[in-house]
Amino acid sequence: MPHKGAALSLADTLSETAREIGAANTLSFAAGEIHADNTDAQGLLDALPESAAGKRSLVLGAGGAARAVVWALVREGAEVEVWNRTASRAEHLCAELGGRPATAPNLQNYELLVNSTSVGLQGEDPFAELPFETSHLQQRHTVVDLVYGREASKLLTAALAIGATVVDGLEVLVRQGALSLEIWTGRSAPVGVMRRAVLE
């Protein structure tokens, strides 16, 4: 798993985003100093098909990836609730970054669903681990799964089957990677080229 907290601790200077999220995924080096940034938050927003402003959103998980997701969605103006298997972690995250903890979320109350847990990374059944059933997904939902691989995750496969809008973790990876590349090079990133390379 990424060492984003450790990366942050190595840096001499921090971007506001990295400091507030408490994690860094991009380090740059200049004048003998290490500067830390976090492109995960904006990468998520760039991957969404439309603005999250005003969207009722459920974030699953309370780890490092969830921190970036919650930070981004709160600042975009979404209504954010956070569920985690250990409720106290969700409560702690919300106290730090905003949003409200959710103990028994009902998917009918949300428009945007973001899985930032590791469920599915090893092929697990997400519906055995997460707080809803396949039948709770609706066509009006936008479902983001940060877990990615060669095939669509089981969560996204189920969402696609009922006609929901889906965002694969690979697209989020490409978007945050493009932002990192721009930090390193000072040039616009070729997002289309990067996306094709990942898919190939």
mmCIF file with all atom_site columns, N, CA, C and O in Angstrom, residues 65-90:
data_model
loop_
_atom_site.group_PDB
_atom_site.id
_atom_site.type_symbol
_atom_site.label_atom_id
_atom_site.label_alt_id
_atom_site.label_comp_id
_atom_site.label_asym_id
_atom_site.label_entity_id
_atom_site.label_seq_id
_atom_site.pdbx_PDB_ins_code
_atom_site.Cartn_x
_atom_site.Cartn_y
_atom_site.Cartn_z
_atom_site.occupancy
_atom_site.B_iso_or_equiv
_atom_site.pdbx_formal_charge
_atom_site.auth_seq_id
_atom_site.auth_comp_id
_atom_site.auth_asym_id
_atom_site.auth_atom_id
_atom_site.pdbx_PDB_model_num
ATOM 1   N N  . ALA A 1 65 ? -6.646  7.057  1.258  1.00 0.00 ? 65 ALA A N  1
ATOM 2   C CA . ALA A 1 65 ? -7.362  7.413  0.032  1.00 0.00 ? 65 ALA A CA 1
ATOM 3   C C  . ALA A 1 65 ? -8.655  8.149  0.355  1.00 0.00 ? 65 ALA A C  1
ATOM 4   O O  . ALA A 1 65 ? -9.015  9.122  -0.316 1.00 0.00 ? 65 ALA A O  1
ATOM 5   N N  . ALA A 1 66 ? -9.355  7.698  1.380  1.00 0.00 ? 66 ALA A N  1
ATOM 6   C CA . ALA A 1 66 ? -10.601 8.347  1.782  1.00 0.00 ? 66 ALA A CA 1
ATOM 7   C C  . ALA A 1 66 ? -10.363 9.788  2.219  1.00 0.00 ? 66 ALA A C  1
ATOM 8   O O  . ALA A 1 66 ? -11.201 10.667 1.981  1.00 0.00 ? 66 ALA A O  1
ATOM 9   N N  . ARG A 1 67 ? -9.243  10.049 2.854  1.00 0.00 ? 67 ARG A N  1
ATOM 10  C CA . ARG A 1 67 ? -8.933  11.414 3.293  1.00 0.00 ? 67 ARG A CA 1
ATOM 11  C C  . ARG A 1 67 ? -8.908  12.375 2.097  1.00 0.00 ? 67 ARG A C  1
ATOM 12  O O  . ARG A 1 67 ? -9.482  13.465 2.155  1.00 0.00 ? 67 ARG A O  1
ATOM 13  N N  . ALA A 1 68 ? -8.260  11.957 1.012  1.00 0.00 ? 68 ALA A N  1
ATOM 14  C CA . ALA A 1 68 ? -8.209  12.798 -0.185 1.00 0.00 ? 68 ALA A CA 1
ATOM 15  C C  . ALA A 1 68 ? -9.595  12.965 -0.794 1.00 0.00 ? 68 ALA A C  1
ATOM 16  O O  . ALA A 1 68 ? -9.974  14.053 -1.233 1.00 0.00 ? 68 ALA A O  1
ATOM 17  N N  . VAL A 1 69 ? -10.374 11.886 -0.828 1.00 0.00 ? 69 VAL A N  1
ATOM 18  C CA . VAL A 1 69 ? -11.720 11.929 -1.401 1.00 0.00 ? 69 VAL A CA 1
ATOM 19  C C  . VAL A 1 69 ? -12.611 12.874 -0.602 1.00 0.00 ? 69 VAL A C  1
ATOM 20  O O  . VAL A 1 69 ? -13.289 13.744 -1.172 1.00 0.00 ? 69 VAL A O  1
ATOM 21  N N  . VAL A 1 70 ? -12.625 12.718 0.711  1.00 0.00 ? 70 VAL A N  1
ATOM 22  C CA . VAL A 1 70 ? -13.479 13.564 1.550  1.00 0.00 ? 70 VAL A CA 1
ATOM 23  C C  . VAL A 1 70 ? -13.045 15.025 1.444  1.00 0.00 ? 70 VAL A C  1
ATOM 24  O O  . VAL A 1 70 ? -13.888 15.924 1.290  1.00 0.00 ? 70 VAL A O  1
ATOM 25  N N  . TRP A 1 71 ? -11.762 15.275 1.512  1.00 0.00 ? 71 TRP A N  1
ATOM 26  C CA . TRP A 1 71 ? -11.244 16.645 1.401  1.00 0.00 ? 71 TRP A CA 1
ATOM 27  C C  . TRP A 1 71 ? -11.722 17.277 0.097  1.00 0.00 ? 71 TRP A C  1
ATOM 28  O O  . TRP A 1 71 ? -12.190 18.415 0.067  1.00 0.00 ? 71 TRP A O  1
ATOM 29  N N  . ALA A 1 72 ? -11.589 16.538 -1.011 1.00 0.00 ? 72 ALA A N  1
ATOM 30  C CA . ALA A 1 72 ? -11.972 17.058 -2.323 1.00 0.00 ? 72 ALA A CA 1
ATOM 31  C C  . ALA A 1 72 ? -13.468 17.329 -2.404 1.00 0.00 ? 72 ALA A C  1
ATOM 32  O O  . ALA A 1 72 ? -13.903 18.395 -2.856 1.00 0.00 ? 72 ALA A O  1
ATOM 33  N N  . LEU A 1 73 ? -14.282 16.358 -1.982 1.00 0.00 ? 73 LEU A N  1
ATOM 34  C CA . LEU A 1 73 ? -15.729 16.490 -2.125 1.00 0.00 ? 73 LEU A CA 1
ATOM 35  C C  . LEU A 1 73 ? -16.290 17.601 -1.231 1.00 0.00 ? 73 LEU A C  1
ATOM 36  O O  . LEU A 1 73 ? -17.173 18.356 -1.655 1.00 0.00 ? 73 LEU A O  1
ATOM 37  N N  . VAL A 1 74 ? -15.779 17.701 -0.007 1.00 0.00 ? 74 VAL A N  1
ATOM 38  C CA . VAL A 1 74 ? -16.243 18.761 0.892  1.00 0.00 ? 74 VAL A CA 1
ATOM 39  C C  . VAL A 1 74 ? -15.953 20.127 0.284  1.00 0.00 ? 74 VAL A C  1
ATOM 40  O O  . VAL A 1 74 ? -16.801 21.026 0.260  1.00 0.00 ? 74 VAL A O  1
ATOM 41  N N  . ARG A 1 75 ? -14.751 20.309 -0.251 1.00 0.00 ? 75 ARG A N  1
ATOM 42  C CA . ARG A 1 75 ? -14.375 21.595 -0.821 1.00 0.00 ? 75 ARG A CA 1
ATOM 43  C C  . ARG A 1 75 ? -15.059 21.870 -2.151 1.00 0.00 ? 75 ARG A C  1
ATOM 44  O O  . ARG A 1 75 ? -15.185 23.018 -2.562 1.00 0.00 ? 75 ARG A O  1
ATOM 45  N N  . GLU A 1 76 ? -15.524 20.829 -2.814 1.00 0.00 ? 76 GLU A N  1
ATOM 46  C CA . GLU A 1 76 ? -16.275 21.012 -4.054 1.00 0.00 ? 76 GLU A CA 1
ATOM 47  C C  . GLU A 1 76 ? -17.724 21.405 -3.768 1.00 0.00 ? 76 GLU A C  1
ATOM 48  O O  . GLU A 1 76 ? -18.435 21.842 -4.665 1.00 0.00 ? 76 GLU A O  1
ATOM 49  N N  . GLY A 1 77 ? -18.140 21.255 -2.504 1.00 0.00 ? 77 GLY A N  1
ATOM 50  C CA . GLY A 1 77 ? -19.508 21.626 -2.140 1.00 0.00 ? 77 GLY A CA 1
ATOM 51  C C  . GLY A 1 77 ? -20.480 20.467 -2.116 1.00 0.00 ? 77 GLY A C  1
ATOM 52  O O  . GLY A 1 77 ? -21.704 20.673 -2.129 1.00 0.00 ? 77 GLY A O  1
ATOM 53  N N  . ALA A 1 78 ? -19.968 19.231 -2.060 1.00 0.00 ? 78 ALA A N  1
ATOM 54  C CA . ALA A 1 78 ? -20.842 18.060 -1.948 1.00 0.00 ? 78 ALA A CA 1
ATOM 55  C C  . ALA A 1 78 ? -21.287 17.881 -0.502 1.00 0.00 ? 78 ALA A C  1
ATOM 56  O O  . ALA A 1 78 ? -20.643 18.368 0.424  1.00 0.00 ? 78 ALA A O  1
ATOM 57  N N  . GLU A 1 79 ? -22.404 17.186 -0.324 1.00 0.00 ? 79 GLU A N  1
ATOM 58  C CA . GLU A 1 79 ? -22.848 16.765 1.005  1.00 0.00 ? 79 GLU A CA 1
ATOM 59  C C  . GLU A 1 79 ? -22.238 15.385 1.238  1.00 0.00 ? 79 GLU A C  1
ATOM 60  O O  . GLU A 1 79 ? -22.599 14.438 0.552  1.00 0.00 ? 79 GLU A O  1
ATOM 61  N N  . VAL A 1 80 ? -21.332 15.278 2.187  1.00 0.00 ? 80 VAL A N  1
ATOM 62  C CA . VAL A 1 80 ? -20.512 14.070 2.325  1.00 0.00 ? 80 VAL A CA 1
ATOM 63  C C  . VAL A 1 80 ? -20.820 13.322 3.610  1.00 0.00 ? 80 VAL A C  1
ATOM 64  O O  . VAL A 1 80 ? -20.858 13.917 4.695  1.00 0.00 ? 80 VAL A O  1
ATOM 65  N N  . GLU A 1 81 ? -21.029 12.017 3.476  1.00 0.00 ? 81 GLU A N  1
ATOM 66  C CA . GLU A 1 81 ? -21.092 11.124 4.622  1.00 0.00 ? 81 GLU A CA 1
ATOM 67  C C  . GLU A 1 81 ? -20.041 10.036 4.435  1.00 0.00 ? 81 GLU A C  1
ATOM 68  O O  . GLU A 1 81 ? -19.708 9.672  3.296  1.00 0.00 ? 81 GLU A O  1
ATOM 69  N N  . VAL A 1 82 ? -19.518 9.543  5.547  1.00 0.00 ? 82 VAL A N  1
ATOM 70  C CA . VAL A 1 82 ? -18.412 8.579  5.507  1.00 0.00 ? 82 VAL A CA 1
ATOM 71  C C  . VAL A 1 82 ? -18.780 7.344  6.320  1.00 0.00 ? 82 VAL A C  1
ATOM 72  O O  . VAL A 1 82 ? -19.168 7.451  7.487  1.00 0.00 ? 82 VAL A O  1
ATOM 73  N N  . TRP A 1 83 ? -18.644 6.182  5.678  1.00 0.00 ? 83 TRP A N  1
ATOM 74  C CA . TRP A 1 83 ? -18.865 4.907  6.374  1.00 0.00 ? 83 TRP A CA 1
ATOM 75  C C  . TRP A 1 83 ? -17.536 4.169  6.445  1.00 0.00 ? 83 TRP A C  1
ATOM 76  O O  . TRP A 1 83 ? -16.765 4.139  5.480  1.00 0.00 ? 83 TRP A O  1
ATOM 77  N N  . ASN A 1 84 ? -17.277 3.556  7.589  1.00 0.00 ? 84 ASN A N  1
ATOM 78  C CA . ASN A 1 84 ? -16.122 2.674  7.736  1.00 0.00 ? 84 ASN A CA 1
ATOM 79  C C  . ASN A 1 84 ? -16.509 1.525  8.653  1.00 0.00 ? 84 ASN A C  1
ATOM 80  O O  . ASN A 1 84 ? -17.356 1.684  9.547  1.00 0.00 ? 84 ASN A O  1
ATOM 81  N N  . ARG A 1 85 ? -15.892 0.369  8.422  1.00 0.00 ? 85 ARG A N  1
ATOM 82  C CA . ARG A 1 85 ? -16.213 -0.782 9.269  1.00 0.00 ? 85 ARG A CA 1
ATOM 83  C C  . ARG A 1 85 ? -15.916 -0.489 10.736 1.00 0.00 ? 85 ARG A C  1
ATOM 84  O O  . ARG A 1 85 ? -16.617 -0.969 11.616 1.00 0.00 ? 85 ARG A O  1
ATOM 85  N N  . THR A 1 86 ? -14.864 0.296  10.992 1.00 0.00 ? 86 THR A N  1
ATOM 86  C CA . THR A 1 86 ? -14.593 0.775  12.347 1.00 0.00 ? 86 THR A CA 1
ATOM 87  C C  . THR A 1 86 ? -15.139 2.193  12.438 1.00 0.00 ? 86 THR A C  1
ATOM 88  O O  . THR A 1 86 ? -14.545 3.144  11.905 1.00 0.00 ? 86 THR A O  1
ATOM 89  N N  . ALA A 1 87 ? -16.299 2.345  13.071 1.00 0.00 ? 87 ALA A N  1
ATOM 90  C CA . ALA A 1 87 ? -17.016 3.616  13.053 1.00 0.00 ? 87 ALA A CA 1
ATOM 91  C C  . ALA A 1 87 ? -16.189 4.768  13.610 1.00 0.00 ? 87 ALA A C  1
ATOM 92  O O  . ALA A 1 87 ? -16.285 5.903  13.132 1.00 0.00 ? 87 ALA A O  1
ATOM 93  N N  . SER A 1 88 ? -15.358 4.489  14.598 1.00 0.00 ? 88 SER A N  1
ATOM 94  C CA . SER A 1 88 ? -14.580 5.560  15.211 1.00 0.00 ? 88 SER A CA 1
ATOM 95  C C  . SER A 1 88 ? -13.615 6.205  14.218 1.00 0.00 ? 88 SER A C  1
ATOM 96  O O  . SER A 1 88 ? -13.311 7.399  14.313 1.00 0.00 ? 88 SER A O  1
ATOM 97  N N  . ARG A 1 89 ? -13.137 5.435  13.252 1.00 0.00 ? 89 ARG A N  1
ATOM 98  C CA . ARG A 1 89 ? -12.237 6.003  12.240 1.00 0.00 ? 89 ARG A CA 1
ATOM 99  C C  . ARG A 1 89 ? -12.977 6.984  11.340 1.00 0.00 ? 89 ARG A C  1
ATOM 100 O O  . ARG A 1 89 ? -12.431 8.028  10.950 1.00 0.00 ? 89 ARG A O  1
ATOM 101 N N  . ALA A 1 90 ? -14.206 6.656  10.984 1.00 0.00 ? 90 ALA A N  1
ATOM 102 C CA . ALA A 1 90 ? -15.026 7.582  10.192 1.00 0.00 ? 90 ALA A CA 1
ATOM 103 C C  . ALA A 1 90 ? -15.303 8.852  10.979 1.00 0.00 ? 90 ALA A C  1
ATOM 104 O O  . ALA A 1 90 ? -15.258 9.964  10.440 1.00 0.00 ? 90 ALA A O  1
#
